[in-house]
mmCIF file of C-alpha atoms and ligand atoms in Angstrom:
data_model
loop_
_atom_site.group_PDB
_atom_site.id
_atom_site.type_symbol
_atom_site.label_atom_id
_atom_site.label_comp_id
_atom_site.label_asym_id
_atom_site.label_seq_id
_atom_site.Cartn_x
_atom_site.Cartn_y
_atom_site.Cartn_z
ATOM 1 C CA UNK A 1 -12.187 -9.775 7.217
ATOM 2 C CA UNK A 2 -15.966 -8.359 6.683
ATOM 3 C CA UNK A 3 -15.327 -4.033 6.509
ATOM 4 C CA UNK A 4 -15.794 -2.613 9.510
ATOM 5 C CA UNK A 5 -18.584 -0.054 9.040
ATOM 6 C CA UNK A 6 -19.255 3.732 9.745
ATOM 7 C CA UNK A 7 -21.096 6.617 8.661
ATOM 8 C CA UNK A 8 -20.324 8.340 5.966
ATOM 9 C CA UNK A 9 -18.268 8.211 2.417
ATOM 10 C CA UNK A 10 -17.359 10.744 0.073
ATOM 11 C CA UNK A 11 -19.002 10.305 -3.435
ATOM 12 C CA UNK A 12 -18.048 13.129 -5.719
ATOM 13 C CA UNK A 13 -18.160 16.136 -3.660
ATOM 14 C CA UNK A 14 -20.807 15.300 -1.046
ATOM 15 C CA UNK A 15 -20.657 12.519 2.100
ATOM 16 C CA UNK A 16 -22.885 9.987 1.588
ATOM 17 C CA UNK A 17 -24.582 7.673 4.282
ATOM 18 C CA UNK A 18 -22.423 4.235 4.101
ATOM 19 C CA UNK A 19 -25.590 1.879 2.507
ATOM 20 C CA UNK A 20 -26.194 4.648 0.118
ATOM 21 C CA UNK A 21 -22.213 4.379 -1.685
ATOM 22 C CA UNK A 22 -23.742 2.780 -4.709
ATOM 23 C CA UNK A 23 -22.540 2.709 -8.717
ATOM 24 C CA UNK A 24 -24.213 0.746 -11.510
ATOM 25 C CA UNK A 25 -23.927 -2.442 -12.573
ATOM 26 C CA UNK A 26 -22.267 -1.609 -15.783
ATOM 27 C CA UNK A 27 -20.174 1.230 -14.881
ATOM 28 C CA UNK A 28 -17.076 0.358 -16.696
ATOM 29 C CA UNK A 29 -14.265 -0.205 -14.080
ATOM 30 C CA UNK A 30 -16.595 -3.057 -12.833
ATOM 31 C CA UNK A 31 -16.087 -4.323 -16.561
ATOM 32 C CA UNK A 32 -12.754 -3.883 -17.120
ATOM 33 C CA UNK A 33 -10.700 -2.936 -14.162
ATOM 34 C CA UNK A 34 -10.225 1.067 -14.942
ATOM 35 C CA UNK A 35 -9.765 2.646 -11.579
ATOM 36 C CA UNK A 36 -7.163 3.493 -9.607
ATOM 37 C CA UNK A 37 -6.753 3.865 -6.072
ATOM 38 C CA UNK A 38 -4.310 4.424 -2.647
ATOM 39 C CA UNK A 39 -4.055 2.950 0.039
ATOM 40 C CA UNK A 40 -3.754 5.441 3.665
ATOM 41 C CA UNK A 41 -3.929 5.203 6.994
ATOM 42 C CA UNK A 42 -4.609 7.642 9.991
ATOM 43 C CA UNK A 43 -3.053 7.198 13.214
ATOM 44 C CA UNK A 44 -4.037 8.205 16.122
ATOM 45 C CA UNK A 45 -1.379 10.800 17.926
ATOM 46 C CA UNK A 46 -1.164 12.973 20.964
ATOM 47 C CA UNK A 47 -3.469 16.036 18.937
ATOM 48 C CA UNK A 48 -5.936 14.008 17.307
ATOM 49 C CA UNK A 49 -5.970 11.866 14.087
ATOM 50 C CA UNK A 50 -3.006 12.201 12.243
ATOM 51 C CA UNK A 51 -3.062 11.116 8.045
ATOM 52 C CA UNK A 52 0.277 10.025 6.968
ATOM 53 C CA UNK A 53 1.669 11.209 4.205
ATOM 54 C CA UNK A 54 -1.248 12.060 2.647
ATOM 55 C CA UNK A 55 0.066 14.187 0.175
ATOM 56 C CA UNK A 56 2.481 11.625 -1.296
ATOM 57 C CA UNK A 57 -0.456 8.956 -1.464
ATOM 58 C CA UNK A 58 -2.739 11.901 -3.457
ATOM 59 C CA UNK A 59 0.111 12.948 -5.629
ATOM 60 C CA UNK A 60 0.724 9.268 -6.526
ATOM 61 C CA UNK A 61 -2.882 8.974 -7.156
ATOM 62 C CA UNK A 62 -3.284 11.736 -9.551
ATOM 63 C CA UNK A 63 -0.217 9.997 -11.395
ATOM 64 C CA UNK A 64 -1.722 6.496 -11.507
ATOM 65 C CA UNK A 65 -4.549 8.260 -12.936
ATOM 66 C CA UNK A 66 -2.327 10.680 -15.742
ATOM 67 C CA UNK A 67 -1.322 6.831 -16.950
ATOM 68 C CA UNK A 68 -5.096 6.033 -17.793
ATOM 69 C CA UNK A 69 -5.875 9.428 -18.945
ATOM 70 C CA UNK A 70 -8.631 9.962 -16.646
ATOM 71 C CA UNK A 71 -9.022 13.191 -15.226
ATOM 72 C CA UNK A 72 -10.048 14.094 -11.455
ATOM 73 C CA UNK A 73 -12.507 16.727 -12.005
ATOM 74 C CA UNK A 74 -11.175 17.994 -8.082
ATOM 75 C CA UNK A 75 -7.671 19.409 -7.503
ATOM 76 C CA UNK A 76 -5.048 18.026 -5.028
ATOM 77 C CA UNK A 77 -5.821 20.047 -2.531
ATOM 78 C CA UNK A 78 -9.909 19.348 -3.121
ATOM 79 C CA UNK A 79 -8.694 15.381 -2.555
ATOM 80 C CA UNK A 80 -6.356 16.035 0.805
ATOM 81 C CA UNK A 81 -9.564 18.408 2.118
ATOM 82 C CA UNK A 82 -12.075 15.167 1.208
ATOM 83 C CA UNK A 83 -9.992 13.285 3.137
ATOM 84 C CA UNK A 84 -9.952 15.213 6.475
ATOM 85 C CA UNK A 85 -13.745 15.852 6.043
ATOM 86 C CA UNK A 86 -14.161 11.938 5.686
ATOM 87 C CA UNK A 87 -12.565 11.133 8.961
ATOM 88 C CA UNK A 88 -13.797 13.923 10.753
ATOM 89 C CA UNK A 89 -17.499 12.970 9.684
ATOM 90 C CA UNK A 90 -17.011 9.624 10.772
ATOM 91 C CA UNK A 91 -15.478 10.397 13.703
ATOM 92 C CA UNK A 92 -12.477 8.248 13.927
ATOM 93 C CA UNK A 93 -9.979 8.437 15.607
ATOM 94 C CA UNK A 94 -7.386 5.840 13.555
ATOM 95 C CA UNK A 95 -8.507 4.180 9.970
ATOM 96 C CA UNK A 96 -7.883 3.518 6.992
ATOM 97 C CA UNK A 97 -8.317 5.797 3.936
ATOM 98 C CA UNK A 98 -8.851 4.047 0.730
ATOM 99 C CA UNK A 99 -9.418 7.429 -2.211
ATOM 100 C CA UNK A 100 -10.367 6.003 -5.877
ATOM 101 C CA UNK A 101 -11.178 7.328 -9.456
ATOM 102 C CA UNK A 102 -12.836 5.451 -11.460
ATOM 103 C CA UNK A 103 -14.383 5.274 -14.931
ATOM 104 C CA UNK A 104 -18.173 5.066 -14.527
ATOM 105 C CA UNK A 105 -21.566 4.112 -16.427
ATOM 106 C CA UNK A 106 -21.635 5.532 -19.699
ATOM 107 C CA UNK A 107 -19.535 3.750 -22.174
ATOM 108 C CA UNK A 108 -18.734 0.148 -22.748
ATOM 109 C CA UNK A 109 -16.395 0.164 -25.153
ATOM 110 C CA UNK A 110 -12.712 0.078 -24.466
ATOM 111 C CA UNK A 111 -11.699 3.787 -24.800
ATOM 112 C CA UNK A 112 -13.412 4.849 -21.936
ATOM 113 C CA UNK A 113 -13.402 8.785 -22.991
ATOM 114 C CA UNK A 114 -16.997 8.935 -22.995
ATOM 115 C CA UNK A 115 -16.864 6.937 -19.711
ATOM 116 C CA UNK A 116 -17.484 9.643 -16.712
ATOM 117 C CA UNK A 117 -14.681 9.441 -13.808
ATOM 118 C CA UNK A 118 -16.074 8.916 -10.635
ATOM 119 C CA UNK A 119 -14.273 9.827 -7.132
ATOM 120 C CA UNK A 120 -14.536 9.010 -3.216
ATOM 121 C CA UNK A 121 -13.197 8.193 -0.415
ATOM 122 C CA UNK A 122 -14.129 5.497 2.155
ATOM 123 C CA UNK A 123 -12.368 5.102 5.338
ATOM 124 C CA UNK A 124 -12.873 2.153 8.252
ATOM 125 C CA UNK A 125 -10.858 0.933 10.681
ATOM 126 C CA UNK A 126 -9.093 -1.883 9.667
ATOM 127 C CA UNK A 127 -6.075 -2.884 11.977
ATOM 128 C CA UNK A 128 -2.598 -4.921 10.979
ATOM 129 C CA UNK A 129 -3.381 -6.168 7.269
ATOM 130 C CA UNK A 130 -1.230 -9.363 8.316
ATOM 131 C CA UNK A 131 -1.971 -9.888 11.797
ATOM 132 C CA UNK A 132 -0.636 -8.125 14.976
ATOM 133 C CA UNK A 133 1.445 -11.691 15.313
ATOM 134 C CA UNK A 134 2.811 -11.021 12.217
ATOM 135 C CA UNK A 135 4.465 -7.941 13.338
ATOM 136 C CA UNK A 136 5.611 -8.738 16.074
ATOM 137 C CA UNK A 137 6.752 -12.011 15.358
ATOM 138 C CA UNK A 138 7.330 -12.397 11.389
ATOM 139 C CA UNK A 139 5.454 -13.838 8.573
ATOM 140 C CA UNK A 140 5.673 -17.146 6.452
ATOM 141 C CA UNK A 141 6.036 -16.372 3.034
ATOM 142 C CA UNK A 142 6.210 -18.296 -0.328
ATOM 143 C CA UNK A 143 7.377 -17.449 -3.688
ATOM 144 C CA UNK A 144 3.705 -17.230 -5.616
ATOM 145 C CA UNK A 145 4.252 -19.580 -9.005
ATOM 146 C CA UNK A 146 2.517 -16.725 -10.911
ATOM 147 C CA UNK A 147 4.712 -14.228 -12.168
ATOM 148 C CA UNK A 148 4.049 -9.508 -11.534
ATOM 149 C CA UNK A 149 2.822 -8.235 -14.687
ATOM 150 C CA UNK A 150 5.675 -6.181 -16.206
ATOM 151 C CA UNK A 151 6.165 -2.479 -16.488
ATOM 152 C CA UNK A 152 4.582 -2.440 -19.796
ATOM 153 C CA UNK A 153 2.089 -4.610 -19.618
ATOM 154 C CA UNK A 154 -0.106 -3.334 -17.026
ATOM 155 C CA UNK A 155 2.076 -0.322 -15.317
ATOM 156 C CA UNK A 156 3.158 -1.424 -12.300
ATOM 157 C CA UNK A 157 3.883 2.279 -11.696
ATOM 158 C CA UNK A 158 -0.404 3.506 -11.816
ATOM 159 C CA UNK A 159 -2.036 1.868 -8.808
ATOM 160 C CA UNK A 160 -4.943 0.361 -11.463
ATOM 161 C CA UNK A 161 -7.238 -1.851 -9.725
ATOM 162 C CA UNK A 162 -7.310 -4.252 -12.306
ATOM 163 C CA UNK A 163 -3.831 -4.948 -11.866
ATOM 164 C CA UNK A 164 -4.021 -6.893 -8.808
ATOM 165 C CA UNK A 165 -6.038 -9.524 -9.967
ATOM 166 C CA UNK A 166 -2.411 -10.473 -10.635
ATOM 167 C CA UNK A 167 -1.978 -10.290 -6.781
ATOM 168 C CA UNK A 168 -5.021 -12.099 -6.070
ATOM 169 C CA UNK A 169 -3.689 -14.789 -8.269
ATOM 170 C CA UNK A 170 -0.993 -15.179 -5.775
ATOM 171 C CA UNK A 171 -2.173 -14.458 -2.756
ATOM 172 C CA UNK A 172 -4.751 -17.233 -3.065
ATOM 173 C CA UNK A 173 -2.397 -19.491 -4.484
ATOM 174 C CA UNK A 174 0.285 -19.813 -1.221
ATOM 175 C CA UNK A 175 -2.424 -18.831 1.364
ATOM 176 C CA UNK A 176 -4.717 -22.020 0.411
ATOM 177 C CA UNK A 177 -1.649 -23.449 1.140
ATOM 178 C CA UNK A 178 -1.201 -22.632 4.593
ATOM 179 C CA UNK A 179 1.530 -19.373 3.893
ATOM 180 C CA UNK A 180 0.998 -15.306 5.412
ATOM 181 C CA UNK A 181 1.580 -13.533 2.527
ATOM 182 C CA UNK A 182 2.720 -14.308 -1.216
ATOM 183 C CA UNK A 183 6.228 -13.036 -2.770
ATOM 184 C CA UNK A 184 6.113 -12.990 -6.692
ATOM 185 C CA UNK A 185 8.949 -12.321 -9.618
ATOM 186 C CA UNK A 186 9.230 -11.079 -12.343
ATOM 187 C CA UNK A 187 9.336 -12.623 -16.361
ATOM 188 C CA UNK A 188 12.794 -12.497 -15.967
ATOM 189 C CA UNK A 189 12.814 -14.196 -11.935
ATOM 190 C CA UNK A 190 13.670 -10.641 -10.104
ATOM 191 C CA UNK A 191 11.882 -10.255 -6.866
ATOM 192 C CA UNK A 192 9.683 -7.502 -7.464
ATOM 193 C CA UNK A 193 7.116 -7.183 -4.465
ATOM 194 C CA UNK A 194 4.710 -9.070 -2.338
ATOM 195 C CA UNK A 195 0.939 -8.833 -3.418
ATOM 196 C CA UNK A 196 -0.002 -5.887 -1.245
ATOM 197 C CA UNK A 197 3.780 -4.917 -0.383
ATOM 198 C CA UNK A 198 6.980 -4.019 -1.312
ATOM 199 C CA UNK A 199 10.169 -6.057 0.129
ATOM 200 C CA UNK A 200 13.105 -5.540 1.995
ATOM 201 C CA UNK A 201 16.108 -8.086 2.928
ATOM 202 C CA UNK A 202 19.358 -7.176 5.128
ATOM 203 C CA UNK A 203 22.584 -9.269 4.339
ATOM 204 C CA UNK A 204 25.862 -8.333 5.892
ATOM 205 C CA UNK A 205 24.437 -4.717 7.943
ATOM 206 C CA UNK A 206 23.724 -3.425 4.283
ATOM 207 C CA UNK A 207 19.646 -2.982 3.150
ATOM 208 C CA UNK A 208 18.784 -3.983 -0.155
ATOM 209 C CA UNK A 209 15.252 -3.359 -2.131
ATOM 210 C CA UNK A 210 14.114 -4.635 -5.728
ATOM 211 C CA UNK A 211 14.260 -1.110 -7.970
ATOM 212 C CA UNK A 212 10.793 0.191 -9.048
ATOM 213 C CA UNK A 213 12.273 -1.221 -12.667
ATOM 214 C CA UNK A 214 11.385 -4.829 -11.514
ATOM 215 C CA UNK A 215 7.390 -4.296 -11.394
ATOM 216 C CA UNK A 216 7.505 -3.322 -7.708
ATOM 217 C CA UNK A 217 4.941 -0.275 -7.112
ATOM 218 C CA UNK A 218 6.973 3.080 -5.539
ATOM 219 C CA UNK A 219 5.805 2.630 -1.926
ATOM 220 C CA UNK A 220 5.007 5.364 -0.001
ATOM 221 C CA UNK A 221 6.135 3.202 2.954
ATOM 222 C CA UNK A 222 9.253 1.621 0.969
ATOM 223 C CA UNK A 223 9.482 5.675 0.733
ATOM 224 C CA UNK A 224 9.876 5.904 4.624
ATOM 225 C CA UNK A 225 11.754 3.158 5.234
ATOM 226 C CA UNK A 226 14.809 4.061 2.666
ATOM 227 C CA UNK A 227 14.983 7.688 4.738
ATOM 228 C CA UNK A 228 14.540 6.003 8.013
ATOM 229 C CA UNK A 229 17.340 3.429 7.465
ATOM 230 C CA UNK A 230 19.605 6.657 6.633
ATOM 231 C CA UNK A 231 19.147 8.701 9.438
ATOM 232 C CA UNK A 232 20.092 4.989 11.175
ATOM 233 C CA UNK A 233 23.128 4.883 9.318
ATOM 234 C CA UNK A 234 21.335 1.949 7.792
ATOM 235 C CA UNK A 235 23.058 2.178 3.812
ATOM 236 C CA UNK A 236 20.679 1.182 1.484
ATOM 237 C CA UNK A 237 20.322 -0.128 -2.305
ATOM 238 C CA UNK A 238 18.258 -0.601 -4.784
ATOM 239 C CA UNK A 239 18.862 -4.114 -6.618
ATOM 240 C CA UNK A 240 17.684 -6.772 -8.584
ATOM 241 C CA UNK A 241 16.953 -9.838 -6.222
ATOM 242 C CA UNK A 242 16.720 -13.569 -7.070
ATOM 243 C CA UNK A 243 14.776 -15.704 -4.890
ATOM 244 C CA UNK A 244 17.798 -17.160 -3.608
ATOM 245 C CA UNK A 245 19.011 -13.394 -1.972
ATOM 246 C CA UNK A 246 15.806 -14.163 -0.061
ATOM 247 C CA UNK A 247 17.160 -17.805 1.319
ATOM 248 C CA UNK A 248 20.095 -16.159 2.060
ATOM 249 C CA UNK A 249 18.920 -13.016 4.337
ATOM 250 C CA UNK A 250 20.215 -12.468 7.493
ATOM 251 C CA UNK A 251 16.506 -10.425 7.373
ATOM 252 C CA UNK A 252 13.764 -9.497 5.688
ATOM 253 C CA UNK A 253 10.347 -7.682 6.242
ATOM 254 C CA UNK A 254 7.300 -6.224 3.866
ATOM 255 C CA UNK A 255 5.962 -2.723 3.989
ATOM 256 C CA UNK A 256 2.815 -1.419 2.886
ATOM 257 C CA UNK A 257 0.413 0.985 4.029
ATOM 258 C CA UNK A 258 -2.022 -1.802 4.903
ATOM 259 C CA UNK A 259 0.403 -4.308 5.834
ATOM 260 C CA UNK A 260 3.106 -1.439 7.527
ATOM 261 C CA UNK A 261 6.721 -2.967 8.556
ATOM 262 C CA UNK A 262 6.172 -6.518 9.123
ATOM 263 C CA UNK A 263 8.849 -9.126 9.376
ATOM 264 C CA UNK A 264 9.712 -12.162 7.631
ATOM 265 C CA UNK A 265 10.738 -14.601 9.527
ATOM 266 C CA UNK A 266 10.475 -17.772 7.036
ATOM 267 C CA UNK A 267 10.706 -17.538 2.729
ATOM 268 C CA UNK A 268 9.464 -21.098 0.945
ATOM 269 C CA UNK A 269 9.909 -22.923 4.052
ATOM 270 C CA UNK A 270 13.669 -21.827 5.205
ATOM 271 C CA UNK A 271 13.976 -20.007 7.997
ATOM 272 C CA UNK A 272 14.777 -16.176 7.678
ATOM 273 C CA UNK A 273 14.862 -15.937 11.853
ATOM 274 C CA UNK A 274 13.580 -13.951 14.652
ATOM 275 C CA UNK A 275 12.873 -10.646 13.842
ATOM 276 C CA UNK A 276 16.746 -8.669 13.428
ATOM 277 C CA UNK A 277 18.004 -5.843 14.619
ATOM 278 C CA UNK A 278 17.862 -3.970 12.015
ATOM 279 C CA UNK A 279 14.087 -4.987 10.703
ATOM 280 C CA UNK A 280 13.372 -3.782 14.609
ATOM 281 C CA UNK A 281 15.419 -0.139 14.464
ATOM 282 C CA UNK A 282 13.569 0.618 11.791
ATOM 283 C CA UNK A 283 9.994 -0.408 12.848
ATOM 284 C CA UNK A 284 10.538 0.909 15.971
ATOM 285 C CA UNK A 285 11.210 4.339 14.401
ATOM 286 C CA UNK A 286 8.129 3.839 12.212
ATOM 287 C CA UNK A 287 5.985 3.203 14.571
ATOM 288 C CA UNK A 288 7.095 6.316 16.433
ATOM 289 C CA UNK A 289 6.570 9.033 13.180
ATOM 290 C CA UNK A 290 3.540 7.548 12.503
ATOM 291 C CA UNK A 291 2.063 8.284 15.887
ATOM 292 C CA UNK A 292 3.705 11.767 15.696
ATOM 293 C CA UNK A 293 6.446 10.780 18.529
ATOM 294 C CA UNK A 294 9.263 12.206 15.993
ATOM 295 C CA UNK A 295 9.343 15.745 15.552
ATOM 296 C CA UNK A 296 11.511 15.697 12.743
ATOM 297 C CA UNK A 297 8.726 14.064 10.737
ATOM 298 C CA UNK A 298 6.385 16.139 11.707
ATOM 299 C CA UNK A 299 5.575 17.049 8.023
ATOM 300 C CA UNK A 300 4.740 13.751 7.099
ATOM 301 C CA UNK A 301 2.118 14.254 9.187
ATOM 302 C CA UNK A 302 -1.662 16.129 8.417
ATOM 303 C CA UNK A 303 -4.203 16.211 11.154
ATOM 304 C CA UNK A 304 -7.331 15.879 10.985
ATOM 305 C CA UNK A 305 -8.358 18.570 13.136
HETATM 306 N N1 LIG B 401 3.240 -2.993 -3.727
HETATM 307 C C1 LIG B 401 1.978 -3.496 -3.902
HETATM 308 C C2 LIG B 401 2.150 -3.970 -4.813
HETATM 309 C C3 LIG B 401 1.023 -2.621 -3.183
HETATM 310 O O1 LIG B 401 -0.415 -3.017 -3.307
HETATM 311 C C4 LIG B 401 1.203 -1.868 -2.130
HETATM 312 C C5 LIG B 401 0.113 -1.257 -1.654
HETATM 313 C C6 LIG B 401 2.571 -1.417 -1.862
HETATM 314 C C7 LIG B 401 3.491 -2.377 -2.285
HETATM 315 C C8 LIG B 401 3.264 -0.355 -1.088
HETATM 316 O O2 LIG B 401 2.627 0.833 -1.061
HETATM 317 P P1 LIG B 401 2.427 1.656 0.203
HETATM 318 O O3 LIG B 401 3.680 1.688 0.539
HETATM 319 O O4 LIG B 401 2.409 3.249 -0.625
HETATM 320 O O5 LIG B 401 1.254 1.607 0.549
HETATM 321 N N2 LIG B 401 -1.308 -2.381 -1.439
HETATM 322 C C9 LIG B 401 -1.810 -1.782 -0.477
HETATM 323 C C10 LIG B 401 -2.203 -1.097 0.880
HETATM 324 O O6 LIG B 401 -2.968 -0.466 1.000
HETATM 325 C C11 LIG B 401 -3.612 -2.155 -0.534
HETATM 326 C C12 LIG B 401 -3.239 -3.509 0.194
HETATM 327 C C13 LIG B 401 -3.932 -4.293 0.458
HETATM 328 O O7 LIG B 401 -1.236 -1.059 2.348
#
């Protein structure tokens, strides 16, 4: 899907024209994956564009950067303000937001400290990552033959650019085979997550999701779903899952900023079924919250104006 271009990108403290947002070929991160990033969404609400859990996403960006000893030359508050500035500059009502901090030009050795840390925030309109049809009727998932990188190889606590090579291998494998999304197991055979989503299953009225120690990212949508489940009085547990737990699930779904809440209707050619009642109720609540229709969750919204 080609990127839908807008006017401006925020780069190192300034708004630059979309086409001028360039980096040097010898940027450290291009060669070694030494960058950290976020994926955030702003939704259209009655009061204009609202960024969903902006502070929590930016805090995760700073945690990711700390793992890689990257000093971000802006404060948390400055990064949040820059996000509002770039959305306003492009006049967007809703968008995907991609902040990135990366080791730039100046050092080609592996010890990266001499390379500057550059920071940018791009925004653009991005529809449902796994498709509108997927949100409505569910997607077909397949367990990839590639295993998830582990917490002590390339730390899954960080959202780093380089670690997505692992997701790309899995995603290519299953999409070329005709499926919509990949599920990755860790080295112990436990379910970690989707290529770019967390995963939940429902069994006998209980909601289960793999713990972060499985190699799952500490997803902000995952956390939102856990809080929604609490309100809906659906018990939710973090638990190690094996692939047959996916086959025998009553319901299953992916969560993520790009994907949002997406039912899984099939795993490895075994039907999980049509999106079930728990998936539906969580999905419905989630979309009401992000659109500013749930007063109790106002603290999750950061209004752009
Ligand atoms: N797991 C992985 C591997 C992810 O890449 C993502 C987010 C998630 C889980 C969900 O985390 P959150 O709910 O905090 O978004 N993936 C990015 C996103 O913006 C990139 C997807 C292409 O959704």
